[in-house]
Amino acid sequence: MRLKLLSLRPRSLAARTAFVLVVGIGVAQVVGLTTHETEQVSLEQEALYRAAALRLGAAYRSVVRAGPAGRVAVVDEFDGRDGLRLHLDSVPESGGWPPLAAATQRMFRRQMAMVPVPVTDSPHAVLTYGNGAHRLVAAARLPDGLWLDAEFEILPLRPWRSLNTLSVFLMLTAVTAMLTWWAARRLIAPVGTLAAAADALGRDMNAPPLPESGAAELVTAARAFNTMAERLRRFVQDRTFMLLAISHDLRTPITRLKLRAEFLEDEELRGKVLADLDDMERMVAAVLAFGRGSEDEEATTTVDLAELARTVLDEAADARPDGAAGLHYVGFDHLPARVRLLAMKRALSNLVMNALAYGGNATVRVLPPAEGRIVIEVDDEGPGIPESHLESVFQPFRRLEGSRNRETGGVGLGLSIVRNIVRAHGGDVTLENRAEGGLRVRLVLPA
Amino acid sequence: MENDIVNGRAPSLLVVDDDRETRELLQRFLERAGFAVTTAADAGQARQFWQPGRYRLVILDLMLPGESGFDFARWLRGQSDVPIVMLTAMGEPSERVAGLELGADDYVPKPFNPRELLARVRAVLRRTGNGSAPSRGAPKAFCFSGWTLDLARRRLLDAEAVEVPLTGGEFDLLFALADRAQQVLTREALHDLLRGRSAGPFDRAIDVAVSRLRRKLEDNGRRSHLIKTVRGGGYVLASEVERS
């Protein structure tokens, strides 16, 4: 996200906000500093003009005092000192420059008058010319009508001369950018929280609600989100209850049908009817197991997990003799653990039957307990599951596209049941596609 | 049972189930299998029909209107040691355990496979002995070579009390072998016990079940040949069995 800042159009909302703010503040700073610099330059220029006016005033006084006889010598003395050129002339010398602004001319005259001269000797006129930058030409008329022409060399004044200004600008910009980035991220953070909550809800219907706190808008959004989550939960719950009720009631007609089937003369037909009824029974059993969930009061006992895994494989081999050759157990001969036997057996059985149905084989691996955890892996060599579905297949009634057929059977509860059972044991279950191909289901249980 | 048939008297069963259709179908099915069947719709009716010594076995649905199957089973146990096969609701393991601890001899989850029910009924009858031999004082557990076969809860525990999972068929097989320890049981006799339990040709099914049992019992190495194969087709549990 931070790298994206470098691109012209940042992707994240925080980066975009920060970008706009930083650019805006930067522009404002440039304008402000430019104004300041220009002001500075005109102030300095005024100071230079004042200094020039004082010098001309001083020269004028000396020239007037020296009288017509000595003034040439005085002019010579002043001429050429510190960039001042001074001479006497019958006409005011403009040097080809335009006259200065009236206000500047007035200022100049006032400043010149700061050097006290007897009223009778004061200049009869002062004319000033210049380009406002590096040249100032001034002429003061002596009482006898002669002009004292002066030409000052003025150091060129440019804004941005000082490095100070630049470093201050950079520092200010950097600090502002950092603060803005921080503030923008803080401001935008609730959007991320909302997204994370939506994502969590997708994974787990019973994810904790969003905290309804903070700014008013955030509270409203959080409340709306929690209401939506609650409605979704109720929707799923209602559907589950309905299925549970149907499944409960189906047990009786299935029992009757199984009994009726026993009176069928046609053996082939009887076999097929019973097989269909077994399928129905499996689906009903899956729904009931899912519905029971955590209300199950089965007691925890110490069970040999390794033997449990092998028993599950044995039963899978009996149920699917054609797939028996693809069933393997790898790992310990014995591994005692505290579990609910029937629940854990159902979980493992669901996983092995899934692996058989989708992958055609199943390898159950009981890994050495480490760090207080027992890990059981169930691998198959099937096509695996697209990465984007690795999480969603745990959702109740969720099945991958095209799998709703007789071959694989089921109602889409197998993995939900497994997860409920494993989580009730304080563990968790995850899926991954193996590098060698096929799916790996990993059960982690507290040892 | 065989004695009854020889005597021309069908063994009598009491079926208690609240669903009329199921009741009637069960009656037809079991009568066809050679039993005399009396049916009752609820605990009250079952109590009316109850006469000590009249029934060889009771098939009892736990989900009854009014008085529950549990209560009736408790009452029944107070009266007699007649074997009880319970029909439990599928998906209620706690019901199963409670039923077994109450003294039921076996359970079949509903919806049940009729042939499996028949096999269980026959197995229980065989287990509880011919005639109406009372099961009072019947062992709660078999102990042999460090193993404990818990009959009430149908489970196998090793020397450290770790439960070794058994399938229903494996339990019945081990029960039969332990009940007749040091006696040879033919494949045919064992097959009767496993009927309705597993698919496939029964000789192979029994051999497979025995090999799995051996794995579960003997793979410690030291205890090999606990279940011995007898030349001529049969198996024997070669160990002292202590009943408790």
XYZ file of C-alpha atoms in Angstrom:
691
model
C 0.000 0.000 0.000
C 2.797 2.321 0.886
C 4.612 1.542 -2.329
C 1.510 2.426 -4.277
C 1.871 5.958 -2.953
C 4.659 6.340 -5.422
C 2.381 5.712 -8.339
C 0.357 8.624 -9.646
C -2.982 7.232 -8.502
C -2.648 5.690 -5.069
C -5.024 2.745 -4.532
C -5.923 2.956 -0.882
C -8.415 5.459 0.397
C -6.027 6.574 3.134
C -3.253 7.121 0.604
C -5.565 9.038 -1.683
C -6.817 11.246 1.122
C -3.299 11.821 2.376
C -2.118 12.527 -1.154
C -4.751 15.208 -1.781
C -4.153 16.797 1.629
C -0.375 16.811 1.293
C -0.503 18.294 -2.224
C -2.964 20.956 -1.055
C -0.908 21.863 1.972
C 2.250 21.911 -0.165
C 0.688 24.332 -2.638
C -0.534 26.548 0.206
C 2.951 26.554 1.678
C 4.573 27.449 -1.635
C 2.140 30.345 -2.095
C 2.648 31.515 1.480
C 6.412 31.331 1.356
C 6.515 33.060 -2.038
C 4.430 35.927 -0.692
C 6.709 36.099 2.306
C 9.822 36.133 0.132
C 8.460 38.855 -2.177
C 7.556 40.947 0.827
C 11.010 40.379 2.181
C 12.582 41.522 -1.091
C 10.542 44.723 -1.228
C 11.386 45.467 2.410
C 15.062 44.974 1.739
C 14.829 47.155 -1.356
C 13.230 49.892 0.630
C 16.025 49.636 3.162
C 18.574 49.910 0.398
C 16.786 52.967 -1.032
C 16.744 54.563 2.379
C 20.451 53.947 2.752
C 21.027 55.395 -0.702
C 18.892 58.430 0.175
C 20.916 58.993 3.348
C 24.178 58.760 1.425
C 22.928 61.169 -1.209
C 21.716 63.453 1.601
C 25.143 63.359 3.214
C 26.885 64.032 -0.106
C 24.461 66.847 -0.843
C 25.158 68.474 2.504
C 28.914 68.276 2.003
C 28.569 69.678 -1.494
C 26.350 72.540 -0.326
C 28.691 73.301 2.553
C 31.746 73.291 0.365
C 30.201 76.058 -1.697
C 30.764 76.547 -5.427
C 34.500 76.727 -4.997
C 35.202 73.508 -3.173
C 32.374 71.345 -4.369
C 34.148 69.731 -7.285
C 36.702 68.336 -4.894
C 33.975 67.111 -2.574
C 32.137 65.439 -5.460
C 35.360 63.740 -6.485
C 35.860 62.536 -2.947
C 32.457 60.879 -2.879
C 32.588 59.628 -6.442
C 33.442 55.943 -6.826
C 33.045 55.008 -3.188
C 30.988 51.938 -2.392
C 29.325 51.776 -5.756
C 28.269 55.394 -5.795
C 28.939 57.438 -8.891
C 28.536 61.177 -8.326
C 28.948 64.133 -10.619
C 27.663 67.634 -11.237
C 25.700 68.423 -14.335
C 23.462 71.090 -15.720
C 20.681 68.597 -16.329
C 19.330 65.735 -14.232
C 20.763 62.480 -15.493
C 18.176 59.678 -15.871
C 20.593 57.108 -17.249
C 17.773 56.032 -19.534
C 15.754 54.612 -16.623
C 12.121 55.408 -16.006
C 11.212 57.490 -12.998
C 10.441 55.521 -9.840
C 6.961 55.186 -8.475
C 5.630 58.307 -6.832
C 5.483 56.698 -3.413
C 9.117 55.616 -3.649
C 10.098 59.079 -4.796
C 8.350 60.612 -1.774
C 9.992 58.135 0.550
C 13.363 58.929 -0.980
C 12.898 62.662 -0.528
C 11.767 62.253 3.054
C 14.734 60.076 3.814
C 17.131 62.537 2.204
C 15.663 65.246 4.402
C 16.751 63.266 7.455
C 20.224 64.710 6.881
C 19.813 68.216 8.304
C 20.565 71.012 5.896
C 19.669 74.708 6.427
C 16.310 75.359 4.830
C 17.800 77.754 2.330
C 20.175 75.084 1.184
C 17.735 72.236 0.870
C 17.414 70.642 -2.571
C 15.024 72.345 -4.897
C 14.068 69.079 -6.515
C 14.916 65.434 -6.242
C 14.318 63.091 -9.129
C 14.788 59.384 -8.908
C 14.945 56.781 -11.636
C 15.645 53.117 -11.745
C 14.485 49.684 -12.812
C 13.575 48.691 -9.306
C 16.284 46.096 -9.269
C 19.963 46.806 -9.474
C 20.172 50.381 -10.577
C 19.082 53.571 -8.839
C 19.700 56.964 -10.354
C 18.923 60.099 -8.377
C 19.420 63.783 -9.069
C 19.137 66.620 -6.554
C 19.111 70.242 -7.716
C 21.517 72.476 -5.861
C 20.328 75.933 -4.792
C 22.200 77.468 -7.712
C 20.419 75.315 -10.273
C 23.134 72.768 -10.885
C 22.191 69.085 -10.491
C 24.016 66.661 -8.297
C 23.605 63.417 -10.208
C 24.103 60.168 -8.372
C 24.070 56.603 -9.575
C 23.901 53.775 -7.036
C 24.787 50.250 -7.765
C 22.342 48.135 -5.864
C 22.927 44.453 -5.218
C 20.372 42.485 -7.142
C 17.676 41.185 -4.824
C 16.167 37.758 -5.532
C 13.670 35.762 -3.553
C 14.736 32.227 -2.364
C 18.300 33.314 -1.757
C 18.384 31.769 1.670
C 18.780 27.994 2.093
C 16.937 28.389 5.369
C 13.627 28.971 3.671
C 13.987 25.846 1.568
C 14.857 23.617 4.512
C 11.988 25.020 6.545
C 9.687 24.359 3.621
C 10.900 20.799 3.278
C 10.681 20.140 6.981
C 7.193 21.539 7.242
C 6.089 19.512 4.274
C 7.562 16.328 5.682
C 5.953 16.829 9.092
C 2.618 17.699 7.520
C 2.778 14.683 5.249
C 3.447 12.377 8.164
C 0.673 13.806 10.291
C -1.722 13.708 7.368
C -0.878 10.100 6.565
C -1.401 9.122 10.174
C -4.670 11.035 10.471
C -5.987 9.739 7.168
C -5.204 6.183 8.147
C -6.928 6.617 11.465
C -9.927 8.153 9.808
C -10.180 5.429 7.212
C -9.411 2.566 9.618
C -13.104 1.820 10.384
C -13.622 0.998 6.696
C -10.964 -1.688 7.071
C -12.599 -2.932 10.270
C -15.933 -3.175 8.467
C -14.354 -5.080 5.601
C -12.636 -7.450 8.020
C -15.919 -8.022 9.872
C -17.736 -8.755 6.615
C -14.999 -11.171 5.687
C -15.124 -12.864 9.105
C -18.899 -13.185 8.830
C -18.437 -14.923 5.508
C -16.165 -17.445 7.157
C -18.004 -17.883 10.396
C -21.656 -17.070 10.918
C -21.053 -16.713 14.645
C -18.221 -14.224 14.365
C -18.375 -11.648 17.186
C -20.358 -8.460 16.392
C -18.675 -5.180 15.539
C -18.190 -2.861 18.525
C -20.763 -0.073 18.253
C -18.543 2.770 19.383
C -16.644 5.714 18.016
C -17.903 8.519 15.787
C -21.651 8.731 15.118
C -21.347 7.572 11.514
C -19.265 4.613 12.611
C -21.814 3.603 15.226
C -24.566 3.733 12.606
C -22.544 1.647 10.179
C -21.569 -0.892 12.848
C -25.161 -1.187 14.027
C -26.415 -1.714 10.478
C -23.763 -4.341 9.930
C -24.597 -6.178 13.164
C -28.294 -6.159 12.284
C -27.505 -7.625 8.892
C -25.306 -10.303 10.467
C -28.066 -11.158 12.926
C -30.623 -11.500 10.111
C -28.243 -13.754 8.191
C -27.689 -15.883 11.273
C -31.407 -16.215 11.856
C -31.910 -17.111 8.220
C -29.358 -19.910 8.375
C -30.693 -21.010 11.752
C -34.264 -21.185 10.471
C -33.174 -23.213 7.518
C -31.230 -25.562 9.772
C -34.188 -25.959 12.123
C -36.467 -26.706 9.214
C -34.074 -29.316 7.876
C -33.699 -30.782 11.342
C -37.456 -31.065 11.725
C -37.805 -32.715 8.330
C -34.958 -35.091 9.083
C -36.441 -36.039 12.439
C -39.745 -36.819 10.792
C -38.139 -38.695 7.921
C -36.773 -41.341 10.257
C -40.151 -42.991 10.653
C -41.065 -43.270 6.952
C -37.555 -44.488 6.142
C -37.913 -47.177 8.809
C -41.265 -48.220 7.348
C -39.909 -48.282 3.815
C -36.983 -50.425 4.868
C -39.383 -52.878 6.445
C -41.635 -52.821 3.385
C -38.654 -53.432 1.129
C -38.026 -56.680 2.978
C -41.313 -57.999 1.556
C -40.347 -57.327 -2.053
C -40.059 -60.586 -4.006
C -37.678 -59.196 -6.601
C -34.264 -59.375 -4.989
C -32.576 -56.981 -7.362
C -35.295 -54.414 -6.832
C -35.104 -54.898 -3.097
C -31.377 -54.295 -3.144
C -31.823 -51.086 -5.096
C -34.632 -49.831 -2.878
C -32.548 -50.529 0.218
C -29.543 -48.771 -1.311
C -31.700 -45.702 -2.018
C -33.006 -45.794 1.509
C -29.447 -46.021 2.830
C -28.606 -42.904 0.844
C -31.586 -41.094 2.331
C -30.597 -42.250 5.762
C -27.076 -40.923 5.319
C -28.401 -37.500 4.357
C -30.784 -37.444 7.291
C -27.943 -38.544 9.567
C -25.741 -35.723 8.275
C -28.397 -33.096 8.953
C -29.064 -34.474 12.429
C -25.371 -34.584 13.255
C -24.985 -31.003 12.098
C -28.036 -29.833 14.007
C -26.934 -31.508 17.172
C -23.637 -29.681 17.013
C -22.317 -28.530 20.313
C -25.362 -29.615 22.304
C -23.969 -33.106 22.150
C -23.431 -34.381 25.674
C -21.229 -37.291 24.733
C -18.634 -37.753 27.446
C -14.939 -37.289 26.825
C -12.902 -40.455 27.283
C -9.340 -41.498 26.662
C -9.311 -43.089 23.232
C -6.574 -44.537 21.084
C -6.704 -42.028 18.213
C -4.421 -44.064 15.989
C -6.693 -47.066 16.322
C -9.703 -44.851 15.794
C -8.249 -43.635 12.506
C -7.586 -47.195 11.390
C -11.077 -48.295 12.415
C -12.529 -45.482 10.337
C -10.435 -46.639 7.375
C -11.589 -50.245 7.944
C -15.207 -49.163 7.900
C -14.647 -47.053 4.801
C -13.130 -50.103 3.130
C -16.196 -52.171 4.076
C -18.564 -49.498 2.812
C -16.642 -48.947 -0.416
C -14.832 -52.216 -1.262
C -13.859 -50.836 -4.681
C -11.908 -48.032 -3.018
C -10.307 -50.174 -0.308
C -6.967 -50.392 -2.123
C -6.588 -46.613 -1.982
C -6.947 -46.376 1.800
C -3.764 -46.006 3.804
C -2.760 -45.291 7.350
C 0.607 -43.769 8.212
C 1.824 -43.029 11.720
C 1.709 -44.314 15.247
C 0.196 -47.614 16.269
C -1.124 -46.014 19.434
C -1.877 -42.468 20.455
C -4.125 -41.983 23.504
C -6.024 -38.700 23.560
C -9.016 -37.240 25.397
C -11.829 -37.020 22.845
C -15.515 -37.680 22.350
C -15.247 -40.995 20.615
C -18.382 -41.035 18.484
C -18.043 -37.406 17.446
C -14.395 -37.770 16.524
C -15.142 -40.964 14.664
C -17.797 -39.176 12.644
C -15.405 -36.332 11.860
C -12.685 -38.670 10.629
C -15.208 -40.773 8.781
C -16.593 -37.712 6.982
C -13.082 -36.736 5.916
C -12.129 -40.217 4.726
C -15.399 -40.654 2.832
C -14.939 -37.198 1.267
C -11.414 -38.085 0.189
C -12.705 -41.343 -1.307
C -15.597 -39.629 -3.073
C -13.653 -36.713 -4.524
C -10.132 -38.086 -4.721
C -10.654 -41.818 -5.095
C -8.283 -42.578 -2.214
C -7.391 -41.482 1.283
C -4.260 -41.476 3.393
C -4.671 -40.761 7.079
C -1.524 -39.610 8.811
C -1.221 -39.186 12.567
C 1.766 -36.934 13.204
C 3.944 -37.007 16.333
C 2.398 -34.759 18.990
C 4.403 -31.556 19.352
C 3.906 -28.323 21.292
C 0.842 -29.712 22.976
C -0.897 -30.399 19.702
C -1.943 -33.530 17.877
C -2.094 -33.213 14.117
C -4.015 -35.595 11.888
C -3.855 -35.202 8.132
C -6.204 -36.746 5.610
C -4.797 -36.590 2.070
C -6.248 -37.544 -1.249
C -4.917 -37.452 -4.785
C -7.980 -35.858 -6.318
C -8.269 -32.538 -8.117
C -8.149 -30.526 -4.892
C -10.258 -27.415 -4.327
C -9.759 -23.996 -5.964
C -7.884 -21.756 -3.533
C -10.807 -19.331 -3.438
C -13.093 -22.063 -2.080
C -10.792 -23.491 0.593
C -12.660 -21.593 3.269
C -16.191 -21.476 1.905
C -16.562 -25.266 1.659
C -16.826 -25.307 5.452
C -20.088 -23.419 5.295
C -23.192 -25.502 5.876
C -25.030 -26.564 2.711
C -22.158 -25.224 0.626
C -20.938 -27.535 -2.083
C -18.611 -27.064 -4.969
C -20.116 -26.569 -8.386
C -21.316 -29.746 -10.036
C -20.789 -32.057 -7.090
C -24.452 -32.503 -6.296
C -24.808 -35.930 -7.788
C -25.372 -39.444 -6.644
C -21.747 -40.415 -6.800
C -20.698 -38.099 -4.011
C -24.072 -37.853 -2.330
C -24.522 -35.805 0.778
C -26.170 -32.512 1.474
C -23.120 -30.292 1.917
C -22.769 -30.656 5.663
C -19.801 -33.014 5.909
C -17.095 -30.421 6.461
C -19.330 -28.191 8.589
C -19.895 -31.132 10.906
C -16.181 -31.883 11.004
C -15.385 -28.317 11.906
C -18.077 -28.160 14.585
C -16.750 -31.341 16.152
C -13.089 -30.366 15.998
C -13.765 -26.882 17.355
C -15.825 -28.372 20.168
C -12.655 -30.280 21.055
C -10.718 -27.009 21.207
C -8.969 -27.648 17.909
C -9.393 -26.542 14.342
C -9.438 -27.909 10.832
C -7.920 -26.409 7.691
C -7.681 -27.366 4.044
C -4.791 -26.984 1.658
C -3.972 -28.106 -1.839
C -0.875 -30.262 -1.790
C 2.038 -29.370 -4.034
C 1.994 -32.948 -5.345
C -1.694 -32.543 -6.205
C -4.767 -33.452 -4.213
C -6.265 -32.065 -1.083
C -4.937 -32.187 2.467
C -7.240 -31.783 5.430
C -5.399 -30.985 8.616
C -6.976 -31.518 12.022
C -5.243 -29.911 14.940
C -6.300 -31.047 18.406
C -4.986 -30.097 21.812
C -2.987 -33.045 23.124
C -34.251 -70.410 20.099
C -33.312 -73.483 18.131
C -34.768 -75.504 20.993
C -38.000 -73.585 20.744
C -38.240 -74.255 17.050
C -37.522 -77.916 17.634
C -40.247 -77.890 20.253
C -42.548 -76.387 17.660
C -42.824 -73.257 19.735
C -41.724 -69.985 18.221
C -39.737 -67.706 20.551
C -41.956 -64.869 21.581
C -40.994 -61.213 21.254
C -42.653 -58.076 22.590
C -42.355 -55.097 20.256
C -43.071 -51.649 21.698
C -43.277 -48.870 19.124
C -45.711 -45.970 18.855
C -45.901 -45.932 15.053
C -48.688 -48.310 13.996
C -47.296 -48.976 10.523
C -43.810 -49.692 11.826
C -45.285 -51.967 14.470
C -47.299 -53.979 11.989
C -44.437 -54.203 9.507
C -42.038 -55.300 12.251
C -44.528 -57.926 13.340
C -44.837 -59.304 9.811
C -41.097 -59.211 9.312
C -40.229 -60.921 12.578
C -43.004 -63.499 12.232
C -41.648 -64.389 8.829
C -38.279 -64.870 10.510
C -39.811 -67.424 12.869
C -40.761 -65.437 15.937
C -44.088 -65.028 17.671
C -44.660 -61.309 18.019
C -46.851 -59.306 20.355
C -47.006 -55.564 19.753
C -47.740 -52.652 22.061
C -48.209 -49.000 21.157
C -46.978 -47.492 24.405
C -45.576 -48.305 27.815
C -49.022 -48.728 29.362
C -50.102 -51.313 26.824
C -46.741 -53.060 27.067
C -47.198 -53.364 30.811
C -50.648 -54.918 30.267
C -49.196 -57.494 27.929
C -46.253 -58.199 30.159
C -46.161 -61.586 31.822
C -43.021 -62.850 33.477
C -41.415 -65.579 31.409
C -43.699 -65.106 28.454
C -41.300 -63.167 26.248
C -37.789 -64.100 25.256
C -36.864 -60.574 24.264
C -38.303 -57.051 24.168
C -37.741 -54.655 21.278
C -38.302 -51.237 22.777
C -38.552 -47.905 20.991
C -37.201 -45.195 23.276
C -39.347 -42.459 21.747
C -42.756 -43.301 23.156
C -45.636 -40.963 23.851
C -46.356 -40.502 27.540
C -44.101 -42.659 29.642
C -40.706 -42.808 27.933
C -38.936 -45.940 26.810
C -36.308 -45.320 29.482
C -38.859 -45.404 32.268
C -40.431 -48.534 30.902
C -37.019 -50.183 30.562
C -36.282 -49.334 34.190
C -39.605 -50.806 35.266
C -38.932 -53.871 33.141
C -35.490 -54.361 34.688
C -37.154 -54.279 38.075
C -39.425 -57.132 36.954
C -37.159 -59.351 34.982
C -33.900 -59.867 33.203
C -35.545 -60.280 29.843
C -33.137 -59.115 27.130
C -33.936 -55.675 25.722
C -32.959 -54.391 22.297
C -33.520 -50.666 22.154
C -34.481 -48.664 19.121
C -32.735 -45.359 19.677
C -33.163 -42.170 17.757
C -30.393 -41.769 15.280
C -28.122 -38.908 16.114
C -28.552 -39.103 19.873
C -25.442 -40.833 21.177
C -26.296 -39.888 24.733
C -29.536 -41.830 24.381
C -27.551 -44.836 23.280
C -25.179 -44.699 26.237
C -27.992 -44.111 28.703
C -29.885 -47.043 27.231
C -26.937 -49.366 27.494
C -26.216 -48.309 31.053
C -29.838 -48.931 31.923
C -29.228 -52.532 31.068
C -30.270 -52.803 27.452
C -28.509 -55.681 25.751
C -28.121 -53.937 22.450
C -29.377 -50.931 20.569
C -30.261 -50.260 16.958
C -30.482 -46.688 15.753
C -33.610 -45.729 13.823
C -34.030 -45.885 10.895
C -32.669 -49.404 11.228
C -31.878 -51.990 8.667
C -34.438 -54.805 9.349
C -31.878 -57.524 8.708
C -29.471 -55.905 11.096
C -32.186 -55.743 13.737
C -32.868 -59.429 13.157
C -29.168 -60.251 13.479
C -28.932 -58.290 16.713
C -32.011 -59.981 18.107
C -30.585 -63.390 17.292
C -27.187 -62.472 18.657
C -28.674 -61.234 21.908
C -30.793 -64.365 22.240
C -27.763 -66.523 21.660
C -25.708 -64.460 24.070
C -28.254 -64.584 26.843
C -28.377 -68.300 26.458
C -30.904 -70.813 25.265
C -34.154 -71.161 27.039
C -35.019 -68.363 29.366
C -31.784 -68.479 31.286
C -31.833 -65.368 33.377
C -29.233 -62.783 32.584
C -29.269 -61.693 36.205
C -25.771 -62.004 37.508
C -24.555 -61.789 33.949
C -21.031 -60.401 33.764
C -20.553 -56.663 33.363
C -17.105 -57.120 31.845
C -14.657 -59.686 30.560
C -11.020 -59.256 31.509
C -8.258 -61.094 29.720
C -4.543 -60.509 29.211
C -4.797 -56.929 30.422
C -7.790 -56.084 28.267
C -11.235 -55.216 29.553
C -14.311 -55.757 27.436
C -16.951 -53.471 28.981
C -20.237 -55.196 28.165
C -22.575 -52.484 29.386
C -21.078 -49.836 27.169
C -19.851 -52.188 24.486
C -16.278 -51.006 24.503
C -12.748 -52.331 24.828
C -10.203 -50.819 27.215
C -6.493 -51.569 27.321
C -4.398 -51.958 30.473
C -4.123 -48.160 30.827
C -7.926 -47.750 30.453
C -7.493 -46.225 27.007
C -10.500 -47.042 24.870
C -9.660 -48.937 21.709
C -12.443 -48.273 19.226
C -14.320 -51.354 18.029
C -16.978 -51.592 15.378
C -20.241 -53.245 16.381
C -19.254 -56.394 14.514
C -15.848 -56.518 16.142
C -17.398 -56.165 19.564
C -19.829 -59.021 18.913
C -17.013 -61.162 17.587
C -14.777 -60.486 20.554
C -17.693 -61.010 22.899
C -18.413 -64.398 21.373
C -14.774 -65.428 21.568
C -14.370 -64.205 25.142
C -17.685 -65.678 26.278
C -16.508 -69.074 25.038
C -12.848 -68.614 25.808
C -10.644 -71.579 25.030
C -13.452 -73.099 22.968
C -13.137 -73.287 19.230
C -15.803 -71.313 17.357
C -16.379 -72.252 13.752
C -16.656 -69.618 11.042
C -20.331 -70.574 10.670
C -21.029 -69.856 14.315
C -19.188 -66.567 14.103
C -20.933 -65.685 10.898
C -24.282 -65.838 12.629
C -23.006 -63.217 15.018
C -21.851 -60.902 12.307
C -24.772 -61.288 9.937
C -26.227 -58.001 8.962
C -23.108 -56.243 10.097
C -20.843 -56.295 7.143
C -20.915 -56.719 3.418
C -19.117 -59.303 1.347
C -18.757 -63.062 1.478
C -19.029 -64.066 5.082
C -15.914 -66.252 5.320
C -13.809 -63.369 4.192
C -15.753 -60.958 6.391
C -14.960 -63.043 9.433
C -11.309 -63.472 8.523
C -11.035 -59.728 7.962
C -12.801 -58.959 11.240
C -10.498 -61.367 13.096
C -7.398 -59.876 11.554
C -8.556 -56.394 12.560
C -9.281 -57.606 16.068
C -5.809 -59.135 16.216
C -4.318 -55.864 15.156
C -6.218 -54.079 17.889
C -5.429 -56.667 20.551
C -2.048 -57.992 19.697
C 0.121 -55.550 17.905
C 2.145 -54.973 21.041
C 4.160 -57.960 19.799
C 4.254 -59.807 23.110
C 0.616 -60.760 22.998
C 0.601 -62.485 19.649
C -1.630 -65.526 19.215
C -4.258 -64.308 21.597
C -6.804 -65.218 18.966
C -5.600 -68.461 17.443
C -6.592 -69.895 14.111
C -7.651 -73.502 14.415
C -6.879 -75.862 11.605
C -10.105 -76.947 9.968
C -11.753 -73.576 10.153
C -12.336 -71.761 13.369
C -10.945 -69.410 15.946
C -10.297 -69.593 19.654
C -9.456 -67.006 22.272
C -6.470 -68.615 23.991
C -6.590 -66.785 27.292
C -8.104 -67.000 30.719
C -11.173 -64.764 30.864
C -12.185 -63.276 34.152
C -15.836 -62.289 34.438
C -16.740 -59.399 36.665
